[in-house]
Tab-separated table of N, CA and C and ligand atoms in Angstrom:
chain	number	residue	atom	x	y	z
A	227	MET	N	0.851	-1.204	0.000
A	227	MET	CA	0.000	0.000	0.000
A	227	MET	C	0.885	1.252	0.000
A	228	SER	N	0.575	2.163	-0.873
A	228	SER	CA	1.410	3.372	-0.947
A	228	SER	C	1.116	4.296	0.236
A	229	ILE	N	2.033	5.209	0.433
A	229	ILE	CA	1.890	6.169	1.537
A	229	ILE	C	0.569	6.950	1.403
A	230	GLU	N	0.283	7.337	0.129
A	230	GLU	CA	-0.954	8.118	-0.084
A	230	GLU	C	-2.189	7.337	0.340
A	231	LYS	N	-2.202	6.040	-0.028
A	231	LYS	CA	-3.372	5.216	0.303
A	231	LYS	C	-3.518	5.049	1.814
A	232	ILE	N	-2.396	4.838	2.467
A	232	ILE	CA	-2.442	4.649	3.931
A	232	ILE	C	-2.966	5.916	4.608
A	233	SER	N	-2.455	7.062	4.162
A	233	SER	CA	-2.915	8.291	4.824
A	233	SER	C	-4.386	8.555	4.529
A	234	LEU	N	-4.839	8.101	3.341
A	234	LEU	CA	-6.254	8.251	3.006
A	234	LEU	C	-7.124	7.395	3.933
A	235	VAL	N	-6.668	6.163	4.162
A	235	VAL	CA	-7.398	5.268	5.063
A	235	VAL	C	-7.454	5.869	6.468
A	236	CYS	N	-6.321	6.414	6.914
A	236	CYS	CA	-6.277	7.031	8.248
A	236	CYS	C	-7.250	8.199	8.329
A	237	LEU	N	-7.256	8.973	7.239
A	237	LEU	CA	-8.146	10.131	7.214
A	237	LEU	C	-9.592	9.664	7.333
A	238	PHE	N	-9.922	8.606	6.579
A	238	PHE	CA	-11.289	8.088	6.633
A	238	PHE	C	-11.637	7.551	8.007
A	239	SER	N	-10.728	6.778	8.589
A	239	SER	CA	-11.059	6.212	9.898
A	239	SER	C	-11.141	7.315	10.939
A	240	PHE	N	-10.336	8.381	10.734
A	240	PHE	CA	-10.424	9.508	11.667
A	240	PHE	C	-11.782	10.200	11.530
A	241	VAL	N	-12.155	10.489	10.290
A	241	VAL	CA	-13.418	11.203	10.061
A	241	VAL	C	-14.603	10.358	10.507
A	242	PHE	N	-14.652	9.099	10.002
A	242	PHE	CA	-15.810	8.274	10.338
A	242	PHE	C	-15.773	7.814	11.782
A	243	GLY	N	-14.564	7.633	12.304
A	243	GLY	CA	-14.453	7.249	13.717
A	243	GLY	C	-15.051	8.305	14.617
A	244	SER	N	-14.875	9.572	14.253
A	244	SER	CA	-15.421	10.622	15.113
A	244	SER	C	-16.913	10.837	14.860
A	245	TYR	N	-17.345	10.525	13.628
A	245	TYR	CA	-18.766	10.695	13.351
A	245	TYR	C	-19.600	9.525	13.844
A	246	PHE	N	-19.022	8.340	13.796
A	246	PHE	CA	-19.753	7.148	14.200
A	246	PHE	C	-19.001	6.438	15.311
A	247	PRO	N	-19.115	6.942	16.524
A	247	PRO	CA	-18.385	6.319	17.632
A	247	PRO	C	-18.797	4.863	17.780
A	248	VAL	N	-17.810	4.006	17.942
A	248	VAL	CA	-18.121	2.574	18.052
A	248	VAL	C	-18.337	2.185	19.506
A	249	GLY	N	-18.979	1.037	19.672
A	249	GLY	CA	-19.133	0.467	21.013
A	249	GLY	C	-20.126	1.218	21.864
A	250	GLY	N	-20.952	2.033	21.245
A	250	GLY	CA	-21.920	2.763	22.060
A	250	GLY	C	-23.322	2.262	21.829
A	251	GLN	N	-24.078	2.074	22.878
A	251	GLN	CA	-25.511	1.928	22.694
A	251	GLN	C	-25.976	3.341	22.433
A	252	SER	N	-27.215	3.506	22.019
A	252	SER	CA	-27.643	4.860	21.684
A	252	SER	C	-27.466	5.768	22.884
A	253	GLY	N	-26.747	6.841	22.672
A	253	GLY	CA	-26.594	7.809	23.756
A	253	GLY	C	-25.240	7.755	24.412
A	254	SER	N	-24.625	6.588	24.518
A	254	SER	CA	-23.397	6.506	25.305
A	254	SER	C	-22.232	7.192	24.597
A	255	GLY	N	-22.272	7.257	23.257
A	255	GLY	CA	-21.176	7.891	22.540
A	255	GLY	C	-21.352	9.384	22.401
A	256	ARG	N	-22.492	9.864	22.795
A	256	ARG	CA	-22.871	11.255	22.565
A	256	ARG	C	-21.897	12.239	23.199
A	257	ASN	N	-21.490	11.926	24.418
A	257	ASN	CA	-20.676	12.886	25.160
A	257	ASN	C	-19.265	13.023	24.598
A	258	GLN	N	-18.850	12.043	23.772
A	258	GLN	CA	-17.504	12.114	23.222
A	258	GLN	C	-17.466	12.970	21.955
A	259	LEU	N	-18.632	13.341	21.434
A	259	LEU	CA	-18.656	14.070	20.173
A	259	LEU	C	-18.297	15.529	20.379
A	260	PRO	N	-17.610	16.109	19.380
A	260	PRO	CA	-17.406	17.551	19.442
A	260	PRO	C	-18.763	18.248	19.402
A	261	ALA	N	-18.869	19.385	20.064
A	261	ALA	CA	-20.156	20.046	20.237
A	261	ALA	C	-20.806	20.439	18.913
A	262	GLN	N	-19.974	20.717	17.894
A	262	GLN	CA	-20.566	21.236	16.654
A	262	GLN	C	-21.124	20.135	15.756
A	263	VAL	N	-20.853	18.882	16.077
A	263	VAL	CA	-21.359	17.798	15.231
A	263	VAL	C	-22.828	17.557	15.518
A	264	ARG	N	-23.646	17.608	14.461
A	264	ARG	CA	-25.074	17.362	14.623
A	264	ARG	C	-25.494	16.277	13.646
A	265	TYR	N	-26.158	15.280	14.168
A	265	TYR	CA	-26.712	14.270	13.285
A	265	TYR	C	-28.066	14.766	12.810
A	266	PHE	N	-28.520	14.211	11.717
A	266	PHE	CA	-29.885	14.453	11.284
A	266	PHE	C	-30.685	13.228	11.709
A	267	PRO	N	-31.782	13.404	12.450
A	267	PRO	CA	-32.524	12.231	12.932
A	267	PRO	C	-32.926	11.295	11.793
A	268	SER	N	-32.823	10.010	12.036
A	268	SER	CA	-33.172	9.017	11.014
A	268	SER	C	-34.686	9.007	10.796
A	269	GLN	N	-35.099	8.511	9.655
A	269	GLN	CA	-36.539	8.392	9.363
A	269	GLN	C	-37.229	7.569	10.444
A	270	GLU	N	-36.532	6.540	10.913
A	270	GLU	CA	-37.109	5.669	11.935
A	270	GLU	C	-37.379	6.456	13.224
A	271	ASP	N	-36.411	7.273	13.625
A	271	ASP	CA	-36.600	8.056	14.852
A	271	ASP	C	-37.680	9.123	14.679
A	272	LEU	N	-37.767	9.698	13.471
A	272	LEU	CA	-38.821	10.686	13.218
A	272	LEU	C	-40.189	10.006	13.269
A	273	MET	N	-40.233	8.767	12.772
A	273	MET	CA	-41.495	8.007	12.819
A	273	MET	C	-41.887	7.699	14.268
A	274	ILE	N	-40.897	7.439	15.115
A	274	ILE	CA	-41.175	7.159	16.532
A	274	ILE	C	-41.874	8.373	17.161
A	275	ILE	N	-41.367	9.564	16.854
A	275	ILE	CA	-41.984	10.784	17.390
A	275	ILE	C	-43.407	10.933	16.867
A	276	LYS	N	-43.572	10.824	15.541
A	276	LYS	CA	-44.903	11.012	14.947
A	276	LYS	C	-45.883	9.969	15.476
A	277	HIS	N	-45.412	8.729	15.567
A	277	HIS	CA	-46.269	7.647	16.021
A	277	HIS	C	-46.676	7.862	17.490
A	278	SER	N	-45.748	8.299	18.326
A	278	SER	CA	-46.047	8.533	19.752
A	278	SER	C	-47.103	9.616	19.914
A	279	ILE	N	-46.978	10.677	19.097
A	279	ILE	CA	-47.954	11.773	19.173
A	279	ILE	C	-49.323	11.273	18.695
A	280	ARG	N	-49.322	10.526	17.595
A	280	ARG	CA	-50.576	10.009	17.060
A	280	ARG	C	-51.254	9.081	18.077
A	281	CYS	N	-50.448	8.255	18.754
A	281	CYS	CA	-50.983	7.334	19.770
A	281	CYS	C	-51.662	8.100	20.903
A	282	PHE	N	-50.996	9.165	21.365
A	282	PHE	CA	-51.601	9.943	22.451
A	282	PHE	C	-52.878	10.621	21.989
A	283	LEU	N	-52.850	11.220	20.811
A	283	LEU	CA	-54.036	11.943	20.337
A	283	LEU	C	-55.210	10.995	20.111
A	284	LYS	N	-54.933	9.795	19.671
A	284	LYS	CA	-56.003	8.815	19.446
A	284	LYS	C	-56.533	8.255	20.760
A	285	ASN	N	-55.628	7.932	21.693
A	285	ASN	CA	-56.031	7.259	22.929
A	285	ASN	C	-56.302	8.223	24.082
A	286	GLN	N	-55.575	9.356	24.080
A	286	GLN	CA	-55.801	10.430	25.053
A	286	GLN	C	-55.681	9.974	26.500
A	287	LYS	N	-54.808	9.015	26.752
A	287	LYS	CA	-54.602	8.570	28.126
A	287	LYS	C	-53.242	9.055	28.608
A	288	GLY	N	-53.171	9.249	29.943
A	288	GLY	CA	-51.950	9.786	30.542
A	288	GLY	C	-50.715	8.980	30.222
A	289	ILE	N	-50.867	7.663	30.185
A	289	ILE	CA	-49.696	6.813	29.944
A	289	ILE	C	-49.128	7.055	28.548
A	290	TYR	N	-50.003	7.379	27.576
A	290	TYR	CA	-49.534	7.657	26.221
A	290	TYR	C	-48.878	9.036	26.153
A	291	ARG	N	-49.377	9.946	26.990
A	291	ARG	CA	-48.750	11.270	27.035
A	291	ARG	C	-47.318	11.143	27.567
A	292	ASP	N	-47.175	10.385	28.666
A	292	ASP	CA	-45.851	10.187	29.255
A	292	ASP	C	-44.896	9.548	28.257
A	293	LYS	N	-45.406	8.535	27.569
A	293	LYS	CA	-44.591	7.805	26.594
A	293	LYS	C	-44.198	8.737	25.442
A	294	MET	N	-45.131	9.575	25.018
A	294	MET	CA	-44.882	10.523	23.928
A	294	MET	C	-43.761	11.497	24.309
A	295	LEU	N	-43.888	12.102	25.502
A	295	LEU	CA	-42.894	13.081	25.939
A	295	LEU	C	-41.531	12.416	26.139
A	296	PHE	N	-41.554	11.199	26.638
A	296	PHE	CA	-40.313	10.455	26.848
A	296	PHE	C	-39.640	10.138	25.511
A	297	ASN	N	-40.425	9.666	24.549
A	297	ASN	CA	-39.871	9.297	23.242
A	297	ASN	C	-39.292	10.509	22.516
A	298	ILE	N	-39.986	11.641	22.598
A	298	ILE	CA	-39.489	12.862	21.947
A	298	ILE	C	-38.140	13.235	22.556
A	299	ARG	N	-38.093	13.234	23.888
A	299	ARG	CA	-36.860	13.617	24.563
A	299	ARG	C	-35.714	12.663	24.223
A	300	ARG	N	-36.042	11.386	24.148
A	300	ARG	CA	-35.018	10.379	23.883
A	300	ARG	C	-34.400	10.596	22.492
A	301	VAL	N	-35.248	10.914	21.512
A	301	VAL	CA	-34.732	11.137	20.154
A	301	VAL	C	-33.908	12.431	20.109
A	302	LEU	N	-34.397	13.494	20.739
A	302	LEU	CA	-33.650	14.760	20.734
A	302	LEU	C	-32.289	14.578	21.413
A	303	ASP	N	-32.287	13.861	22.533
A	303	ASP	CA	-31.033	13.609	23.254
A	303	ASP	C	-30.077	12.763	22.424
A	304	LYS	N	-30.635	11.787	21.728
A	304	LYS	CA	-29.813	10.878	20.922
A	304	LYS	C	-28.995	11.646	19.890
A	305	TYR	N	-29.610	12.713	19.327
A	305	TYR	CA	-28.926	13.482	18.287
A	305	TYR	C	-28.316	14.779	18.823
A	306	GLY	N	-28.458	15.016	20.121
A	306	GLY	CA	-27.890	16.212	20.713
A	306	GLY	C	-28.505	17.492	20.191
A	307	ILE	N	-29.800	17.471	19.885
A	307	ILE	CA	-30.471	18.664	19.362
A	307	ILE	C	-31.555	19.098	20.352
A	308	SER	N	-31.886	20.383	20.361
A	308	SER	CA	-32.876	20.863	21.319
A	308	SER	C	-34.257	20.983	20.693
A	309	LYS	N	-34.326	20.930	19.354
A	309	LYS	CA	-35.650	20.960	18.719
A	309	LYS	C	-35.591	20.334	17.334
A	310	TYR	N	-36.760	19.945	16.854
A	310	TYR	CA	-36.836	19.437	15.475
A	310	TYR	C	-38.148	19.907	14.873
A	311	ASN	N	-38.083	20.430	13.651
A	311	ASN	CA	-39.273	20.948	12.977
A	311	ASN	C	-39.889	19.928	12.031
A	312	PHE	N	-41.161	19.639	12.255
A	312	PHE	CA	-41.934	18.878	11.280
A	312	PHE	C	-42.759	19.903	10.491
A	313	ALA	N	-43.490	19.441	9.487
A	313	ALA	CA	-44.255	20.379	8.667
A	313	ALA	C	-45.303	21.124	9.488
A	314	ALA	N	-46.039	20.422	10.349
A	314	ALA	CA	-47.178	21.031	11.041
A	314	ALA	C	-46.903	21.377	12.496
A	315	PHE	N	-45.771	20.922	13.022
A	315	PHE	CA	-45.459	21.179	14.434
A	315	PHE	C	-43.967	21.006	14.648
A	316	SER	N	-43.509	21.347	15.847
A	316	SER	CA	-42.111	21.130	16.184
A	316	SER	C	-42.035	20.520	17.575
A	317	VAL	N	-40.963	19.805	17.839
A	317	VAL	CA	-40.769	19.197	19.156
A	317	VAL	C	-39.511	19.790	19.790
A	318	HIS	N	-39.576	19.991	21.106
A	318	HIS	CA	-38.509	20.706	21.816
A	318	HIS	C	-38.110	19.977	23.084
A	319	ARG	N	-36.842	20.092	23.406
A	319	ARG	CA	-36.339	19.588	24.672
A	319	ARG	C	-36.724	20.597	25.762
A	320	SER	N	-37.229	20.127	26.873
A	320	SER	CA	-37.601	21.022	27.972
A	320	SER	C	-36.362	21.490	28.713
A	321	VAL	N	-36.359	22.758	29.091
A	321	VAL	CA	-35.291	23.263	29.945
A	321	VAL	C	-35.722	23.097	31.396
A	322	GLY	N	-36.971	23.434	31.654
A	322	GLY	CA	-37.520	23.294	33.001
A	322	GLY	C	-38.023	21.886	33.250
A	323	PRO	N	-39.000	21.753	34.152
A	323	PRO	CA	-39.544	20.428	34.450
A	323	PRO	C	-40.206	19.798	33.224
A	324	GLY	N	-40.255	18.514	33.181
A	324	GLY	CA	-40.836	17.822	32.026
A	324	GLY	C	-39.748	17.421	31.066
A	325	LEU	N	-40.085	16.527	30.195
A	325	LEU	CA	-39.073	15.962	29.305
A	325	LEU	C	-38.960	16.740	28.005
A	326	SER	N	-40.113	17.089	27.471
A	326	SER	CA	-40.147	17.721	26.158
A	326	SER	C	-41.501	18.402	25.984
A	327	PHE	N	-41.601	19.227	24.956
A	327	PHE	CA	-42.911	19.795	24.649
A	327	PHE	C	-43.062	19.962	23.145
A	328	ILE	N	-44.304	20.178	22.747
A	328	ILE	CA	-44.650	20.256	21.326
A	328	ILE	C	-45.183	21.652	21.035
A	329	GLN	N	-44.810	22.204	19.904
A	329	GLN	CA	-45.335	23.507	19.495
A	329	GLN	C	-46.096	23.341	18.187
A	330	GLY	N	-47.282	23.951	18.120
A	330	GLY	CA	-48.032	23.941	16.873
A	330	GLY	C	-47.528	25.056	15.974
A	331	ARG	N	-47.730	24.941	14.684
A	331	ARG	CA	-47.307	25.995	13.755
A	331	ARG	C	-48.511	26.667	13.126
A	332	HIS	N	-49.702	26.144	13.424
A	332	HIS	CA	-50.927	26.636	12.797
A	332	HIS	C	-51.765	27.342	13.869
A	333	GLU	N	-51.916	28.675	13.760
A	333	GLU	CA	-52.676	29.415	14.767
A	333	GLU	C	-54.157	29.440	14.400
A	334	ILE	N	-55.009	29.247	15.396
A	334	ILE	CA	-56.448	29.370	15.146
A	334	ILE	C	-56.973	30.608	15.879
A	335	SER	N	-58.060	31.155	15.374
A	335	SER	CA	-58.629	32.343	16.000
A	335	SER	C	-60.049	32.076	16.494
A	336	ASP	N	-60.538	30.853	16.274
A	336	ASP	CA	-61.873	30.508	16.788
A	336	ASP	C	-61.733	29.341	17.764
A	337	ARG	N	-62.797	28.598	18.023
A	337	ARG	CA	-62.716	27.517	19.001
A	337	ARG	C	-62.885	26.139	18.380
A	338	PHE	N	-62.520	26.047	17.114
A	338	PHE	CA	-62.741	24.791	16.404
A	338	PHE	C	-61.452	24.207	15.817
A	339	CYS	N	-61.371	22.879	15.861
A	339	CYS	CA	-60.226	22.196	15.264
A	339	CYS	C	-60.222	22.445	13.758
A	340	PRO	N	-59.096	22.926	13.207
A	340	PRO	CA	-59.046	23.176	11.765
A	340	PRO	C	-59.087	21.891	10.936
A	341	GLY	N	-58.878	20.743	11.599
A	341	GLY	CA	-58.904	19.478	10.863
A	341	GLY	C	-60.306	18.917	10.711
A	342	CYS	N	-61.033	18.807	11.840
A	342	CYS	CA	-62.333	18.130	11.789
A	342	CYS	C	-63.481	19.012	12.282
A	343	GLY	N	-63.178	20.228	12.744
A	343	GLY	CA	-64.234	21.145	13.156
A	343	GLY	C	-64.744	20.918	14.570
A	344	SER	N	-64.129	20.005	15.336
A	344	SER	CA	-64.577	19.758	16.711
A	344	SER	C	-64.408	21.005	17.572
A	345	ASP	N	-65.364	21.203	18.471
A	345	ASP	CA	-65.337	22.336	19.391
A	345	ASP	C	-64.359	22.037	20.533
A	346	LEU	N	-63.373	22.943	20.724
A	346	LEU	CA	-62.365	22.746	21.772
A	346	LEU	C	-62.975	22.638	23.155
A	347	TYR	N	-64.068	23.370	23.370
A	347	TYR	CA	-64.596	23.499	24.737
A	347	TYR	C	-65.813	22.622	24.996
A	348	MET	N	-66.124	21.742	24.054
A	348	MET	CA	-67.208	20.791	24.231
A	348	MET	C	-66.826	19.819	25.359
A	349	VAL	N	-67.839	19.289	26.083
A	349	VAL	CA	-67.554	18.386	27.208
A	349	VAL	C	-66.758	17.160	26.757
A	350	ASP	N	-67.186	16.537	25.690
A	350	ASP	CA	-66.485	15.338	25.214
A	350	ASP	C	-65.608	15.650	23.997
A	351	SER	N	-64.985	16.805	24.038
A	351	SER	CA	-64.143	17.241	22.922
A	351	SER	C	-62.976	16.278	22.697
A	352	PRO	N	-62.679	15.966	21.437
A	352	PRO	CA	-61.518	15.111	21.147
A	352	PRO	C	-60.201	15.895	21.162
A	353	VAL	N	-60.291	17.179	21.527
A	353	VAL	CA	-59.098	18.032	21.513
A	353	VAL	C	-58.464	18.046	22.897
A	354	ARG	N	-57.151	17.859	22.940
A	354	ARG	CA	-56.419	17.883	24.201
A	354	ARG	C	-55.339	18.955	24.160
A	355	ILE	N	-55.034	19.490	25.336
A	355	ILE	CA	-53.917	20.429	25.429
A	355	ILE	C	-52.617	19.633	25.396
A	356	LEU	N	-51.723	20.008	24.496
A	356	LEU	CA	-50.425	19.326	24.415
A	356	LEU	C	-49.386	20.037	25.263
A	357	SER	N	-49.373	21.368	25.195
A	357	SER	CA	-48.418	22.158	25.972
A	357	SER	C	-49.001	23.536	26.213
A	358	ILE	N	-48.524	24.196	27.263
A	358	ILE	CA	-48.861	25.602	27.505
A	358	ILE	C	-47.542	26.339	27.699
A	359	LEU	N	-47.305	27.341	26.860
A	359	LEU	CA	-46.096	28.143	27.000
A	359	LEU	C	-46.518	29.476	27.602
A	360	GLU	N	-46.043	29.734	28.805
A	360	GLU	CA	-46.498	30.919	29.517
A	360	GLU	C	-45.839	32.173	28.977
A	361	GLY	N	-46.618	33.233	28.925
A	361	GLY	CA	-46.126	34.520	28.464
A	361	GLY	C	-47.130	35.569	28.874
A	362	ILE	N	-47.070	36.754	28.242
A	362	ILE	CA	-48.061	37.785	28.531
A	362	ILE	C	-49.437	37.204	28.246
A	363	HIS	N	-49.552	36.545	27.085
A	363	HIS	CA	-50.693	35.672	26.819
A	363	HIS	C	-50.144	34.268	26.723
A	364	ASP	N	-50.841	33.318	27.332
A	364	ASP	CA	-50.372	31.940	27.244
A	364	ASP	C	-50.583	31.416	25.827
A	365	LYS	N	-49.554	30.748	25.333
A	365	LYS	CA	-49.690	30.083	24.040
A	365	LYS	C	-50.050	28.633	24.342
A	366	VAL	N	-51.281	28.277	23.992
A	366	VAL	CA	-51.763	26.936	24.293
A	366	VAL	C	-51.741	26.099	23.016
A	367	ILE	N	-51.037	24.979	23.086
A	367	ILE	CA	-50.924	24.105	21.918
A	367	ILE	C	-51.880	22.929	22.105
A	368	TYR	N	-52.738	22.759	21.113
A	368	TYR	CA	-53.751	21.702	21.159
A	368	TYR	C	-53.442	20.618	20.137
A	369	GLY	N	-53.880	19.405	20.486
A	369	GLY	CA	-53.836	18.302	19.535
A	369	GLY	C	-55.201	17.652	19.523
A	370	CYS	N	-55.642	17.236	18.344
A	370	CYS	CA	-56.968	16.647	18.208
A	370	CYS	C	-56.834	15.175	17.813
A	371	ALA	N	-57.837	14.396	18.195
A	371	ALA	CA	-57.832	12.966	17.841
A	371	ALA	C	-57.745	12.760	16.333
A	372	CYS	N	-58.139	13.755	15.550
A	372	CYS	CA	-58.060	13.629	14.090
A	372	CYS	C	-56.614	13.789	13.596
A	373	GLY	N	-55.695	14.183	14.505
A	373	GLY	CA	-54.282	14.278	14.135
A	373	GLY	C	-53.789	15.703	13.970
A	374	GLU	N	-54.708	16.664	13.993
A	374	GLU	CA	-54.332	18.070	13.794
A	374	GLU	C	-53.662	18.630	15.056
A	375	ILE	N	-52.614	19.439	14.873
A	375	ILE	CA	-51.952	20.132	15.989
A	375	ILE	C	-51.981	21.622	15.668
A	376	PHE	N	-52.414	22.438	16.618
A	376	PHE	CA	-52.575	23.869	16.360
A	376	PHE	C	-52.442	24.621	17.678
A	377	PHE	N	-52.417	25.954	17.614
A	377	PHE	CA	-52.272	26.714	18.857
A	377	PHE	C	-53.139	27.961	18.847
A	378	GLN	N	-53.259	28.520	20.039
A	378	GLN	CA	-54.042	29.728	20.212
A	378	GLN	C	-53.436	30.517	21.368
A	379	PHE	N	-53.393	31.833	21.263
A	379	PHE	CA	-52.990	32.660	22.407
A	379	PHE	C	-54.219	32.905	23.256
A	380	GLU	N	-54.089	32.689	24.552
A	380	GLU	CA	-55.253	32.814	25.433
A	380	GLU	C	-54.930	33.722	26.618
A	381	GLU	N	-55.969	34.440	27.061
A	381	GLU	CA	-55.850	35.310	28.236
A	381	GLU	C	-55.548	34.443	29.440
A	382	LYS	N	-54.769	34.981	30.361
A	382	LYS	CA	-54.474	34.232	31.599
A	382	LYS	C	-55.703	34.191	32.472
B	276	LIG	ZN1	-59.798	17.517	14.816
């Protein structure tokens, strides 16, 4: 092997060695990475987030909410990112209490789900609060059993 080839191999193992730490279960290699290296979440991990949210919105039980927030946080931590944008919403790592939160990108100005028209304030409404971001006006993020995620600014 020529000198050039050997140095090329070294360069590759150096580059890929730092990008793909070996011997790590998910997460264990994270701390060894330089801070500026960012992975792009895999399709599989993005599906885990979408599926967890869909499960909670369909079932609307506390255990699915916990699982959803846990799964979002686990994926964000795995890639060392604090947020990820989907087309209709974004997911964020919590700084304060809680694991993660979801932000809607579609603002509504009435009391109806833009997906299926359900009334937010009906007794048996299929709409659930996903997150509340406190501010001068609280930004309340809703998710509906139909899959729609949206938000509204509300008086305290
Ligand atoms: Zn709906």
